[in-house]
Short mmCIF file of C-alpha atoms in Angstrom, two decimals:
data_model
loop_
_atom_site.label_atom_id
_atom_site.label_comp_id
_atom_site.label_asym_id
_atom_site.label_seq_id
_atom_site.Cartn_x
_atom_site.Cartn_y
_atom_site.Cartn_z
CA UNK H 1 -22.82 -48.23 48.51
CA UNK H 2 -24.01 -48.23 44.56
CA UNK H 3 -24.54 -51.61 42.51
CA UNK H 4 -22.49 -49.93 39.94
CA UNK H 5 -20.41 -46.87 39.59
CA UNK H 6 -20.58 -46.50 35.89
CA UNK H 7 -17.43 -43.88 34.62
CA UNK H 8 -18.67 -41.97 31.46
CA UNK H 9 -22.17 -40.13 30.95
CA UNK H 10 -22.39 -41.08 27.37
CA UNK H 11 -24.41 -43.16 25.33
CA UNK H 12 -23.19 -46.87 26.65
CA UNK H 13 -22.75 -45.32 29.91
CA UNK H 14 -26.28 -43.99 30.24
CA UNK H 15 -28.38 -46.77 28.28
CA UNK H 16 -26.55 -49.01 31.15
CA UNK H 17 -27.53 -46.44 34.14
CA UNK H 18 -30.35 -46.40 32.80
CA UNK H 19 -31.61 -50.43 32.43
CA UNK H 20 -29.34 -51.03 35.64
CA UNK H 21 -31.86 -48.60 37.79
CA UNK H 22 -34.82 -50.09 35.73
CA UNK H 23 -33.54 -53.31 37.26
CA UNK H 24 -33.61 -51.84 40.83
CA UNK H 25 -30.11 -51.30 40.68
CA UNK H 26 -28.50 -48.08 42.41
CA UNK H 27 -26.25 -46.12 39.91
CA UNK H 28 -23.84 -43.28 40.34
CA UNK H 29 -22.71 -41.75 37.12
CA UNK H 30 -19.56 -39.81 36.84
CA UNK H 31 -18.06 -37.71 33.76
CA UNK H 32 -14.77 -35.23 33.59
CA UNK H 33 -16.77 -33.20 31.47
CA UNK H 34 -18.96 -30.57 32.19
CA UNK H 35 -22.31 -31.64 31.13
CA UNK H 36 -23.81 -35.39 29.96
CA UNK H 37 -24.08 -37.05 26.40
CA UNK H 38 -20.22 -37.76 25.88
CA UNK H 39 -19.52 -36.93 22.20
CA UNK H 40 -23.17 -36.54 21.00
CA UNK H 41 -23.89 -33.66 23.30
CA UNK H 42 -25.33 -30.67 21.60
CA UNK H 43 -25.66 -27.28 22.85
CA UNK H 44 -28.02 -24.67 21.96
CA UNK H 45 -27.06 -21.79 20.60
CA UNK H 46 -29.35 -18.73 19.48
CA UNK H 47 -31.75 -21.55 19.22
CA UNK H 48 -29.82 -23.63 17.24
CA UNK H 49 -28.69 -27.50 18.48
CA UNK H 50 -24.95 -27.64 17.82
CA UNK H 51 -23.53 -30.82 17.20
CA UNK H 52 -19.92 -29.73 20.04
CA UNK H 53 -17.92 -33.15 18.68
CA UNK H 54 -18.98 -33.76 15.15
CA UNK H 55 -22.01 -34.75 13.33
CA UNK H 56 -23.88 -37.37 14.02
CA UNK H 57 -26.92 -38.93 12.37
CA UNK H 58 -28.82 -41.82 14.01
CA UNK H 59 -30.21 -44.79 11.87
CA UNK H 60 -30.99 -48.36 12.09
CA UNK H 61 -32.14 -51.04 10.81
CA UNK H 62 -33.06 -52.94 13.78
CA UNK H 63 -36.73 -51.77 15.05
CA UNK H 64 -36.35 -52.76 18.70
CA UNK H 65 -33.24 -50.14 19.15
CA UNK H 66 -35.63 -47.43 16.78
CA UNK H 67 -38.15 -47.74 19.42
CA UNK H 68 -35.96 -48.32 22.23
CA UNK H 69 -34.39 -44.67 21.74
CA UNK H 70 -38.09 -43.48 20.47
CA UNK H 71 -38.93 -43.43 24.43
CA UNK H 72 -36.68 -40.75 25.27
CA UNK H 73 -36.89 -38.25 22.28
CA UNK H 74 -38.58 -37.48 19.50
CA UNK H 75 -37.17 -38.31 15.95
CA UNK H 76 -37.51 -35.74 12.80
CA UNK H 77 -37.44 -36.91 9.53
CA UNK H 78 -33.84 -35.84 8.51
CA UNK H 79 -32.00 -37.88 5.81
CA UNK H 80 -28.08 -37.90 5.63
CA UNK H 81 -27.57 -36.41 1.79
CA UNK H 82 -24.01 -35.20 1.93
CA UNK H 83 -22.49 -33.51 -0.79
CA UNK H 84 -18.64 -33.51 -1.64
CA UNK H 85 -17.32 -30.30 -3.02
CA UNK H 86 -14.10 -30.73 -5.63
CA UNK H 87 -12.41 -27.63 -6.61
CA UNK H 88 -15.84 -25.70 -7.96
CA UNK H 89 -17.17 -28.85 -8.72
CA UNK H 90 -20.61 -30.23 -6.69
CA UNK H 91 -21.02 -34.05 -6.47
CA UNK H 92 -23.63 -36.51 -4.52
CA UNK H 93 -23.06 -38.87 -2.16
CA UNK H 94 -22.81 -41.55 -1.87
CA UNK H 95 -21.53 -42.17 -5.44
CA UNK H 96 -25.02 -42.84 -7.45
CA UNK H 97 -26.44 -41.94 -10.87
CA UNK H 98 -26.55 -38.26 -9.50
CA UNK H 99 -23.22 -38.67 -9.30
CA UNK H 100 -21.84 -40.05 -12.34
CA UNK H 101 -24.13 -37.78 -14.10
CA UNK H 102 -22.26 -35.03 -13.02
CA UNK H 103 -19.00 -36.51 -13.87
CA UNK H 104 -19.21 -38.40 -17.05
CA UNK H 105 -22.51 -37.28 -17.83
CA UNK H 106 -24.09 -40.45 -18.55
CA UNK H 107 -28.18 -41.11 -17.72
CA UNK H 108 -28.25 -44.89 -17.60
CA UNK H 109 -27.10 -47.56 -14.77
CA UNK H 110 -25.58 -49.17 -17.88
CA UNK H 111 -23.84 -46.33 -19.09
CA UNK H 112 -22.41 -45.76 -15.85
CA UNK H 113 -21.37 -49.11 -14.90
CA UNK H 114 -19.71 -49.50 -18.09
CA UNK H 115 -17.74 -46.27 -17.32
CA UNK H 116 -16.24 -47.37 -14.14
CA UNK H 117 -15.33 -51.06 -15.78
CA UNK H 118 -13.73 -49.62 -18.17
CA UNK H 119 -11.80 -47.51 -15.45
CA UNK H 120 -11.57 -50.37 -13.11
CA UNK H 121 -9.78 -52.38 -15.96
CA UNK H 122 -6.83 -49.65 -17.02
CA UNK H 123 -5.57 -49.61 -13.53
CA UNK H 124 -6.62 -52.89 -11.74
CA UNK H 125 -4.27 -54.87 -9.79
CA UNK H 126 -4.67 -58.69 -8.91
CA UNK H 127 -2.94 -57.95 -5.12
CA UNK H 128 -3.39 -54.67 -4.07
CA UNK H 129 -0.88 -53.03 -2.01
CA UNK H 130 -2.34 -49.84 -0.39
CA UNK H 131 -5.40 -47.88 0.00
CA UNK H 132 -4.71 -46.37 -3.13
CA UNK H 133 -4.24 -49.61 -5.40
CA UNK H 134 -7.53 -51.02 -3.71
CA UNK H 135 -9.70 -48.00 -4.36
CA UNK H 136 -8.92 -47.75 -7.96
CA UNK H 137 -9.84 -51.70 -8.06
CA UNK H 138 -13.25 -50.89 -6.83
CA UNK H 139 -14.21 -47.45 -8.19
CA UNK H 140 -11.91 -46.48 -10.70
CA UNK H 141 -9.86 -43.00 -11.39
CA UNK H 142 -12.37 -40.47 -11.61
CA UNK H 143 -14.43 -41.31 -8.44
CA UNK H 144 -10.70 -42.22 -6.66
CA UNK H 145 -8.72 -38.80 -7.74
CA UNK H 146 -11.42 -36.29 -7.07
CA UNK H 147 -14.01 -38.19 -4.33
CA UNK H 148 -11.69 -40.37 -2.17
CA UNK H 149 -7.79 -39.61 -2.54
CA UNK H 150 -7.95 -35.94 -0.99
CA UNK H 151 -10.48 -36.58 1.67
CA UNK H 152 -8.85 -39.49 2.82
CA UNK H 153 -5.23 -38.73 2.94
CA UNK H 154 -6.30 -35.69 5.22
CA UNK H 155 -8.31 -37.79 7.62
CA UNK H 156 -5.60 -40.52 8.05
CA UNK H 157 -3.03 -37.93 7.88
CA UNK H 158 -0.80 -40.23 5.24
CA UNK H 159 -0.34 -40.34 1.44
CA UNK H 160 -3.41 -43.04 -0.49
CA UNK H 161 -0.16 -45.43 -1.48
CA UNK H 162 1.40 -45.44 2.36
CA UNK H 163 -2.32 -46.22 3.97
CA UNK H 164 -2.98 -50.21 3.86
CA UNK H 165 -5.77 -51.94 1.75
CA UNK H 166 -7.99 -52.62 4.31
CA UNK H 167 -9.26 -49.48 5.11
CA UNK H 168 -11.28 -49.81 2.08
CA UNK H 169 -12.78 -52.99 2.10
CA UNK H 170 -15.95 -52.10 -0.38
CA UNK H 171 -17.30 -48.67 -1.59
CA UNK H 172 -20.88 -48.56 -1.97
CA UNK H 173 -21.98 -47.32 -5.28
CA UNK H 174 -25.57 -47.42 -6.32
CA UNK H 175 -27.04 -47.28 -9.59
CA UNK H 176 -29.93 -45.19 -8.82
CA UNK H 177 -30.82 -41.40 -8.16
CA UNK H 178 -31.10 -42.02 -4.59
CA UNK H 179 -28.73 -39.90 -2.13
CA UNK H 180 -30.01 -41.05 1.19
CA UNK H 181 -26.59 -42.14 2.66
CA UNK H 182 -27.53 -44.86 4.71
CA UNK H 183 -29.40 -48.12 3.65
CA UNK H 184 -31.37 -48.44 7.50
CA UNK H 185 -34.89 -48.58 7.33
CA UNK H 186 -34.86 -45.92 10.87
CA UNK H 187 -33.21 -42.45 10.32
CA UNK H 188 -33.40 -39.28 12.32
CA UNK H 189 -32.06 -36.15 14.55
CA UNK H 190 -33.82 -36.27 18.19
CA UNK H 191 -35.63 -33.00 18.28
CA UNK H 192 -34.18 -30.44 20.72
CA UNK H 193 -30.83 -32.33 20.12
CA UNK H 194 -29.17 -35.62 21.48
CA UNK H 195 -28.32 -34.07 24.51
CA UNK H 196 -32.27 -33.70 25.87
CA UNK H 197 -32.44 -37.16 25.35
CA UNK H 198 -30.00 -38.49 27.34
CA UNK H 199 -30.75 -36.31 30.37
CA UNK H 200 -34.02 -38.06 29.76
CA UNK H 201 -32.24 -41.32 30.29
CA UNK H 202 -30.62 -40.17 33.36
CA UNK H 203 -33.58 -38.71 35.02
CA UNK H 204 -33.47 -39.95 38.93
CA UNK H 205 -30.06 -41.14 38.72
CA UNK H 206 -26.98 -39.68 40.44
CA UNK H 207 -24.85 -37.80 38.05
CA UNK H 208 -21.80 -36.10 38.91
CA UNK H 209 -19.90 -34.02 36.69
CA UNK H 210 -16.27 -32.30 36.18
CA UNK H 211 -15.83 -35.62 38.05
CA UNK H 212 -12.26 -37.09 37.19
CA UNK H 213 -12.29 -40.90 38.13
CA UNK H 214 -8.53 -41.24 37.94
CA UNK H 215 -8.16 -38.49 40.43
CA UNK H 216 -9.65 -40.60 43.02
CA UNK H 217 -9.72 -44.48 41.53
CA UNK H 218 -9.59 -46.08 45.22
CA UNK H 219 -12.28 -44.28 46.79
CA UNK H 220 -14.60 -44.50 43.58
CA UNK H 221 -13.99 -48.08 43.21
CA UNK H 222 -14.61 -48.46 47.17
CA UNK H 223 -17.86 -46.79 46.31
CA UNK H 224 -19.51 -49.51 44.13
CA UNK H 225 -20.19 -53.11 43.49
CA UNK H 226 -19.62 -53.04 40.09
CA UNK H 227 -17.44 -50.57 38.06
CA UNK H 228 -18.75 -49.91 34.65
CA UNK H 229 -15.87 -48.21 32.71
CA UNK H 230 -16.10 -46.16 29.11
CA UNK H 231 -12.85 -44.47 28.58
CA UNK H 232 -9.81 -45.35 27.29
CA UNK H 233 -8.64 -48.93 28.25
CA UNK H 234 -5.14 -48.48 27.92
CA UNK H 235 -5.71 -45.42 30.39
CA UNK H 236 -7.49 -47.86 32.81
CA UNK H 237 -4.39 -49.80 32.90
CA UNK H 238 -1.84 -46.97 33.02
CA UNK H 239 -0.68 -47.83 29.60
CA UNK H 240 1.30 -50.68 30.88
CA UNK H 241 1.57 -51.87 27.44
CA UNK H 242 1.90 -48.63 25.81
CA UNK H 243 -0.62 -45.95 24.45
CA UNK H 244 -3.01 -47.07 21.95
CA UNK H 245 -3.30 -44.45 18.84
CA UNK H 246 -6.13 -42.79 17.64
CA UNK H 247 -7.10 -40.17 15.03
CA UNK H 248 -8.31 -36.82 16.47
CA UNK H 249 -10.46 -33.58 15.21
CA UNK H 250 -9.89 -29.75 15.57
CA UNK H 251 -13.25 -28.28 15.46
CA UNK H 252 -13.76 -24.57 14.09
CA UNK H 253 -17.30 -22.93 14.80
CA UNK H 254 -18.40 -19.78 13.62
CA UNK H 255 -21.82 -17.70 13.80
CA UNK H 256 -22.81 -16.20 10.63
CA UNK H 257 -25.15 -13.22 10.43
CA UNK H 258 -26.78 -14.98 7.41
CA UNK H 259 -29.79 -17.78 7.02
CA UNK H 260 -28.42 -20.21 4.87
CA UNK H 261 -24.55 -20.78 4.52
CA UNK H 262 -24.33 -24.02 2.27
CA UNK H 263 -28.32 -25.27 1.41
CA UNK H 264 -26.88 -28.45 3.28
CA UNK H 265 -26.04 -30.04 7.08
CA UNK H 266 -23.47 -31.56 5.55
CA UNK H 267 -20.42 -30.74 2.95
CA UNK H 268 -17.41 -32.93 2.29
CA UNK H 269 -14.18 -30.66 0.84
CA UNK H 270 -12.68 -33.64 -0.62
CA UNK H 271 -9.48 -31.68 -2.24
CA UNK H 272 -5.80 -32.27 -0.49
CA UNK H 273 -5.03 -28.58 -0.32
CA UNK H 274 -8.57 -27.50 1.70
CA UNK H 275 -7.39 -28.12 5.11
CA UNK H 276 -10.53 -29.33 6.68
CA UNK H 277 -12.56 -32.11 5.39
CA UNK H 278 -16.13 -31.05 5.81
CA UNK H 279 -18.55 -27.97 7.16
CA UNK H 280 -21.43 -28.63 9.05
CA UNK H 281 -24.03 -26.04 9.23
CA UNK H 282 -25.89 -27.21 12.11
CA UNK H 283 -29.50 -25.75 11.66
CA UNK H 284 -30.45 -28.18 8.74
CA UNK H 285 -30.30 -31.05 10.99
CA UNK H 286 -33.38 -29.83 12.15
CA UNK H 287 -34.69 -27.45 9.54
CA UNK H 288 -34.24 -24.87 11.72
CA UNK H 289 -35.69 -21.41 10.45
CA UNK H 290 -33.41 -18.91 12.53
CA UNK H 291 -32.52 -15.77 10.82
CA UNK H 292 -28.97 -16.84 11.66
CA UNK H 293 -26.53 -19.56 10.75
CA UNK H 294 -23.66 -21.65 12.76
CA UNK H 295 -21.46 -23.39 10.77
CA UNK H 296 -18.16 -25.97 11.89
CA UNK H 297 -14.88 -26.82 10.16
CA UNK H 298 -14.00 -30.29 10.91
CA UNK H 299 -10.13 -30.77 10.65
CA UNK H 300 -8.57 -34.26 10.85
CA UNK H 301 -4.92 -33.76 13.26
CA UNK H 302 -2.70 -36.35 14.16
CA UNK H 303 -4.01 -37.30 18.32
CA UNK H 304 -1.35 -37.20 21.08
CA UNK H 305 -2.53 -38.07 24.71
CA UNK H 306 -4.48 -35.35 26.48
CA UNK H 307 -6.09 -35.15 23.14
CA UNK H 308 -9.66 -36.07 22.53
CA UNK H 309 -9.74 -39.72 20.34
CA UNK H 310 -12.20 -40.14 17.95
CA UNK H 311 -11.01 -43.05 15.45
CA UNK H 312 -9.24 -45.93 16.67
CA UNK H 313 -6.06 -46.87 14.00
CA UNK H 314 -6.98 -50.48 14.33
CA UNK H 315 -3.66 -52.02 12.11
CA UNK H 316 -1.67 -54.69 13.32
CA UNK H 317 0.55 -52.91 15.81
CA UNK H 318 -2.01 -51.59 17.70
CA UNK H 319 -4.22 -54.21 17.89
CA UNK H 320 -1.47 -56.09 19.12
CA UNK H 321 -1.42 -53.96 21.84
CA UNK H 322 -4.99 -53.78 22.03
CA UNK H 323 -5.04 -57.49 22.26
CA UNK H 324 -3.08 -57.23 25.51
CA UNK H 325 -5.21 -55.43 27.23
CA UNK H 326 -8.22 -57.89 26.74
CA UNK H 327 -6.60 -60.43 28.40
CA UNK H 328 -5.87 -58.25 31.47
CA UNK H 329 -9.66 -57.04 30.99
CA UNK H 330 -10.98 -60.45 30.75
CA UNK H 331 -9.86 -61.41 33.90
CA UNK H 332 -11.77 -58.88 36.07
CA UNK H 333 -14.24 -59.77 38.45
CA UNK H 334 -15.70 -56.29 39.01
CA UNK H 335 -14.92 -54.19 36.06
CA UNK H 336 -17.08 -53.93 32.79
CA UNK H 337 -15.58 -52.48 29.91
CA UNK H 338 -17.76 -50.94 27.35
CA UNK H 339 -18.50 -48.39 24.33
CA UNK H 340 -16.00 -47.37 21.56
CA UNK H 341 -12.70 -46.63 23.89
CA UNK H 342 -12.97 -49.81 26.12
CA UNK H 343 -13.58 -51.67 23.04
CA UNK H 344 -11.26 -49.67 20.83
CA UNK H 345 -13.66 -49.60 17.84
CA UNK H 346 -15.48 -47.46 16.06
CA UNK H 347 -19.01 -47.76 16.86
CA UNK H 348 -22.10 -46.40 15.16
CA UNK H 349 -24.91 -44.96 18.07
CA UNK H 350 -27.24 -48.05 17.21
CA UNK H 351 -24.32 -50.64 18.08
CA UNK H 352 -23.64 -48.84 20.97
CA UNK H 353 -27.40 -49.18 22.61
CA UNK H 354 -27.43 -52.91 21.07
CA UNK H 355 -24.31 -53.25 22.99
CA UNK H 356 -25.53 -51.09 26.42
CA UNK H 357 -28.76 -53.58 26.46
CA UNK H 358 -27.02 -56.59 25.90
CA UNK H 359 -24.27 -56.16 28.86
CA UNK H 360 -26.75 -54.69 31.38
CA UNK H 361 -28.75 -58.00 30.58
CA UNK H 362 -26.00 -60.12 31.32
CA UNK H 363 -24.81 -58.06 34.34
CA UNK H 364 -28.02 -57.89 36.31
CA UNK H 365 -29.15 -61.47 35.70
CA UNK H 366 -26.07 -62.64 37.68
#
């Protein structure tokens, strides 16, 4: 008999097996994939840490989660400095001086910000109606038509003026030459990739993989305490209420017979009529000196069930729905529902382990 039989090997999953056997606490850890790490898992390849579900970046502000995840790998020194390709044209994000140098040509924070006032003021609009309307209001036309409109209608699948407002609540701009992405204090790549670090975390702990817990709910749930559950939560209930939606991604990854594709990790295509909406070339996340490259097309598709979801569409319908399942959640005496499908939010990997520590705490001191 476990204390808890906790149903996904990724990153809430594991932070919680993880404290939970700390605590004295006997874990069993199942997946339906093949290896651990959920959707940070990398795989070598030719020496080379492939990122298998998209790129991700870890940073933080908060210094007890910097050191918390410092335990179990290594951290390089890598900086998220994406560049967004237009047509032939190269820009820096996010939108700074380097920036609006290249599009207006102007040196000064004052020439700039006077650039995109006077931009702001052509088109602005007291209420604004969509996506489109809102991110002229904050940016204006120059930074919206070649930096924003493309990219996004691709990765919500929808036309700018049929997307609602509050997608875009704020759009940092910066008036310096600064195109470090993120404002945390704590930024890095784990050396030897995310997945070495959380087999670290699972070290001594039962894992068991290609392990389907719907296949067998009854006898898994007969098998623990405590069910800790990170997948879908309108899956948990057999969609009772209906099947919440998501955004997914196609991901295209070839091996190129040359050392540096791109001169970054990271390129946004921000044109409509480019398919995909960025390339990741893997190596730089690690400054990798292979003699080879591996390079991934990331293309947004509409998600259908069977699918893998990456971004919840948290509007008003579905969060209705959403809704509806928390109160069926709330009443369980022996389930926990965590991470970004049981909460159906988008979750950067540093609100994840905040959120890991923080239910295992409250779990074991009962």
């Amino acid at each position: 008999m476990y204390d808890y039989l906790v149903v996904g090997a990724g990153l809430f999953g594991s932070v919680f097996a993880y404290e939970a056997s700390r605590r004295g606490k006997k874990c069993l850890v199942i997946d339906k994939r093949n290896h651990v790490a959920g959707n940070i898992y990398t795989k070598e390849v030719n020496g080379i840490n492939v990122h298998e579900y998209g790129a991700h970046i870890f940073h933080t502000s908060n210094k007890e989660i910097w050191e918390y995840v410092n335990q179990f790998a290594e951290f390089n020194r890598y900086t998220n400095s994406p560049v967004a390709r237009y047509k032939d044209e190269l820009y820096n994000l996010p939108f700074n001086m380097n920036t609006f140098h290249a599009l207006w040509g102007v040196k000064t924070p004052e020439e700039a910000k006077e650039y995109i006032s006077r931009q702001i003021a052509n088109t602005y609009k007291e209420e604004p109606a969509n996506l489109e309307e809102q991110a002229l209001n904050l940016v204006g036309k120059d930074i919206y038509e070649k930096l924003i409109k493309g990219y996004t209608e691709k990765q919500w699948g929808k036309q700018a003026t049929e997307l609602p407002s509050f997608i875009i609540k704020r759009l940092p701009v910066r008036f310096t030459y600064d195109n470090n992405y993120f404002n945390d204090k704590y930024q890095g790549i784990p050396e030897g990739g995310y997945t070495k670090m959380i087999e670290k975390m699972l070290e001594g702990i039962e894992v068991r993989l290609n392990t389907d817990y719907f296949s067998h709910k009854k006898e898994f749930d007969a098998m623990a305490h405590t069910v800790v559950y990170t997948g879908m939560i309108d899956q948990y209930y057999e969609y009772c209420y209906g099947a919440l939606e998501y955004r997914s991604l196609r991901f295209e990854t070839e091996q190129l017979p040359v050392e540096n594709y791109q001169g970054n990790a990271v390129v946004n295509y921000t044109e409509y009529e480019v398919p995909y909406t960025r390339i990741i070339e893997h190596k730089h996340f690690e400054f990798n000196t292979s003699k080879e490259t591996i390079i991934t097309r990331e293309y947004p598709k509409t998600w259908k069930l069977g699918d893998e979801p990456y971004y919840p569409i948290n509007d008003e319908k579905n969060m209705n729905v959403f809704s509806k399942y928390q109160e069926l959640a709330a009443k369980e005496t022996n389930v926990i529902f965590g991470g970004r499908l049981a909460n159906y939010q988008y979750f950067d990997m540093h609100n994840v382990i905040e959120k890991a520590l923080n239910t295992v705490k409250e779990a074991c001191s009962k």
